[in-house]
Coordinates of C-alpha atoms in Angstrom, one line a residue:
M1388 CA -13.6 43.7 -33.3
I1389 CA -13.3 40.9 -35.9
N1390 CA -11.7 42.0 -39.2
S1391 CA -13.2 41.0 -42.5
S1392 CA -10.6 38.2 -43.3
S1393 CA -11.5 36.3 -40.2
R1394 CA -15.2 36.9 -40.8
T1395 CA -14.9 35.3 -44.2
A1396 CA -12.9 32.4 -42.9
L1397 CA -15.6 31.6 -40.2
S1398 CA -18.6 32.0 -42.5
P1399 CA -18.6 28.4 -43.8
F1400 CA -18.6 27.1 -40.2
R1401 CA -21.5 29.4 -39.3
R1402 CA -23.5 28.2 -42.3
H1403 CA -22.7 24.5 -41.8
W1404 CA -22.3 24.1 -38.0
W1405 CA -25.0 21.4 -38.0
I1406 CA -22.6 19.2 -40.1
A1407 CA -19.3 20.2 -38.5
I1408 CA -20.3 19.5 -34.9
P1409 CA -21.7 15.9 -35.5
A1410 CA -18.6 15.1 -37.7
F1411 CA -16.3 16.3 -34.9
L1412 CA -18.1 14.3 -32.2
A1413 CA -18.2 11.2 -34.4
T1414 CA -14.4 11.5 -35.0
M1415 CA -13.7 11.9 -31.3
G1416 CA -16.1 9.1 -30.4
G1417 CA -14.4 6.8 -32.9
A1418 CA -10.9 7.6 -31.5
L1419 CA -12.1 7.1 -27.9
A1420 CA -13.7 3.7 -28.8
Y1421 CA -10.5 2.6 -30.6
L1422 CA -8.3 3.5 -27.6
T1423 CA -10.5 1.6 -25.2
L1424 CA -11.2 -1.5 -27.3
V1425 CA -7.9 -2.3 -28.9
P1426 CA -5.6 -4.2 -26.5
R1427 CA -2.3 -2.6 -25.5
T1428 CA 0.8 -4.1 -27.1
Y1429 CA 4.2 -3.7 -25.6
E1430 CA 7.5 -4.1 -27.4
A1431 CA 10.9 -5.1 -26.0
T1432 CA 14.1 -4.8 -28.0
V1433 CA 17.6 -6.1 -27.3
R1434 CA 20.7 -5.4 -29.4
L1435 CA 23.6 -7.9 -29.6
S1436 CA 27.0 -6.8 -30.8
V1437 CA 28.7 -9.4 -33.0
E1438 CA 32.5 -9.4 -32.5
D1439 CA 34.3 -10.2 -35.8
E1440 CA 37.5 -12.1 -35.1
R1441 CA 38.8 -11.2 -38.6
T1442 CA 39.3 -7.5 -37.8
S1443 CA 42.8 -6.3 -37.2
V1444 CA 44.5 -3.0 -36.4
S1445 CA 46.8 -2.9 -39.4
S1446 CA 45.7 -3.2 -43.0
L1447 CA 48.3 -6.0 -43.5
G1448 CA 46.9 -8.0 -40.6
Q1449 CA 43.4 -7.5 -41.9
T1450 CA 44.4 -8.6 -45.4
L1451 CA 46.1 -11.7 -44.0
T1452 CA 43.1 -12.7 -41.9
E1453 CA 40.5 -12.2 -44.6
T1454 CA 39.6 -15.6 -45.8
E1455 CA 36.1 -14.8 -47.0
E1456 CA 35.5 -16.3 -50.4
V1457 CA 32.8 -15.6 -52.9
G1458 CA 29.6 -16.9 -51.2
G1459 CA 31.4 -17.2 -47.8
A1460 CA 29.5 -17.0 -44.6
N1461 CA 28.8 -13.6 -43.1
P1462 CA 29.2 -13.8 -39.3
I1463 CA 26.4 -11.2 -38.6
V1464 CA 23.9 -13.1 -40.7
T1465 CA 25.0 -16.3 -38.9
Q1466 CA 24.3 -14.8 -35.6
A1467 CA 20.9 -13.6 -36.6
E1468 CA 20.1 -17.2 -37.6
V1469 CA 21.4 -18.4 -34.3
V1470 CA 19.0 -16.1 -32.5
R1471 CA 16.1 -17.4 -34.6
S1472 CA 17.1 -21.1 -34.1
Q1473 CA 14.8 -23.5 -32.4
G1474 CA 17.5 -24.5 -29.9
V1475 CA 18.0 -20.9 -28.7
L1476 CA 14.2 -20.3 -28.5
R1477 CA 13.5 -23.5 -26.6
A1478 CA 16.3 -22.8 -24.1
A1479 CA 15.1 -19.2 -23.7
L1480 CA 11.5 -20.4 -23.0
D1481 CA 12.8 -22.9 -20.5
R1482 CA 14.9 -20.1 -18.8
Y1483 CA 11.8 -17.8 -18.8
R1484 CA 9.6 -20.6 -17.3
E1485 CA 12.2 -21.2 -14.6
S1486 CA 12.3 -17.5 -13.7
R1487 CA 8.5 -17.6 -13.3
G1488 CA 8.7 -20.7 -11.1
Q1489 CA 7.2 -23.1 -13.7
A1490 CA 8.7 -26.4 -14.9
P1491 CA 9.9 -26.5 -18.5
A1492 CA 6.9 -27.7 -20.6
P1493 CA 7.2 -30.4 -23.3
D1494 CA 6.9 -29.1 -26.8
A1495 CA 3.4 -28.8 -28.2
S1496 CA 3.1 -29.9 -31.8
P1497 CA 0.3 -30.0 -34.3
S1498 CA 0.5 -33.8 -34.3
S1499 CA 0.0 -34.0 -30.5
G1500 CA -3.5 -32.5 -30.7
R1501 CA -2.7 -29.8 -28.1
P1502 CA -3.0 -26.1 -29.2
L1503 CA 0.3 -24.4 -30.1
H1504 CA -0.7 -21.1 -28.4
Q1505 CA -3.4 -20.1 -26.0
P1506 CA -4.1 -16.4 -26.6
G1507 CA -4.3 -14.2 -23.5
V1508 CA -2.2 -11.9 -21.5
N1509 CA -0.8 -14.4 -19.1
S1510 CA -0.5 -17.4 -21.4
M1511 CA 2.9 -19.0 -21.9
P1512 CA 4.1 -18.9 -25.5
T1513 CA 5.3 -22.0 -27.3
V1514 CA 8.5 -22.2 -29.3
D1515 CA 6.5 -21.8 -32.5
S1516 CA 4.6 -18.7 -31.3
L1517 CA 7.9 -17.2 -30.0
A1518 CA 9.5 -17.8 -33.4
E1519 CA 6.6 -16.2 -35.1
D1520 CA 6.5 -13.1 -32.9
L1521 CA 10.2 -12.6 -32.6
I1522 CA 11.6 -10.2 -35.1
V1523 CA 15.4 -10.4 -35.7
N1524 CA 17.0 -7.7 -37.8
I1525 CA 20.6 -6.7 -38.7
V1526 CA 21.2 -3.0 -38.2
P1527 CA 22.7 -1.9 -41.5
A1528 CA 26.4 -1.0 -41.7
T1529 CA 27.1 -2.4 -38.2
N1530 CA 27.9 -5.6 -36.4
I1531 CA 24.6 -5.4 -34.4
V1532 CA 21.8 -7.9 -34.4
E1533 CA 18.5 -6.6 -33.0
A1534 CA 15.8 -8.8 -31.6
T1535 CA 12.3 -7.5 -30.9
Y1536 CA 9.3 -9.2 -29.2
R1537 CA 5.8 -7.9 -28.8
S1538 CA 3.3 -9.0 -26.1
Q1539 CA 0.3 -7.7 -24.2
D1540 CA 2.3 -8.3 -21.0
P1541 CA 5.3 -5.8 -20.7
L1542 CA 7.2 -8.0 -18.3
M1543 CA 6.8 -11.0 -20.4
A1544 CA 8.1 -9.1 -23.5
A1545 CA 11.1 -7.8 -21.6
D1546 CA 11.9 -11.1 -19.9
L1547 CA 11.6 -13.2 -23.1
V1548 CA 13.7 -11.0 -25.3
N1549 CA 16.4 -10.9 -22.5
A1550 CA 16.2 -14.7 -22.2
V1551 CA 16.6 -15.1 -26.0
A1552 CA 19.6 -12.7 -26.0
Q1553 CA 21.2 -14.6 -23.0
E1554 CA 20.8 -18.0 -24.7
A1555 CA 22.2 -16.7 -28.0
V1556 CA 25.3 -15.5 -26.1
N1557 CA 25.5 -18.8 -24.2
Q1558 CA 25.4 -20.8 -27.4
N1559 CA 28.2 -18.9 -28.8

């Protein structure tokens, strides 16, 4: 037997079922259409630990080795810029192409008349498109640089971000 409180809670649905059912079906249909039409995007992330040569076990040793002046270079920020650099990205793309059995491609540039990036799942990114799609962050309060790449191909995303990390390590 249904008590009076549940009867009063269901009464609006009984009166307006003709609105509730189409609204529910439209919502479910929109969600299904979104899931089938929007392409899947995969994300690969790698973290690089930056070793700081200035650290020391004793406080005296640390004080003696600290040479950072006002406006001095931060090694973590420097490493983040190294990961974003054209040289690292170009070498990483060459490494990726070699792993796929392709010859390193010459750079495409706007002045050459060739497109910089051909969209599609299996297309090979250029240095410019890799630089645009690669997100490099410094994890706060750590010596860790994080690089993230998104692609419609999960293997490409993983292989490219690993190649970028390996080239950043090699160039150091």
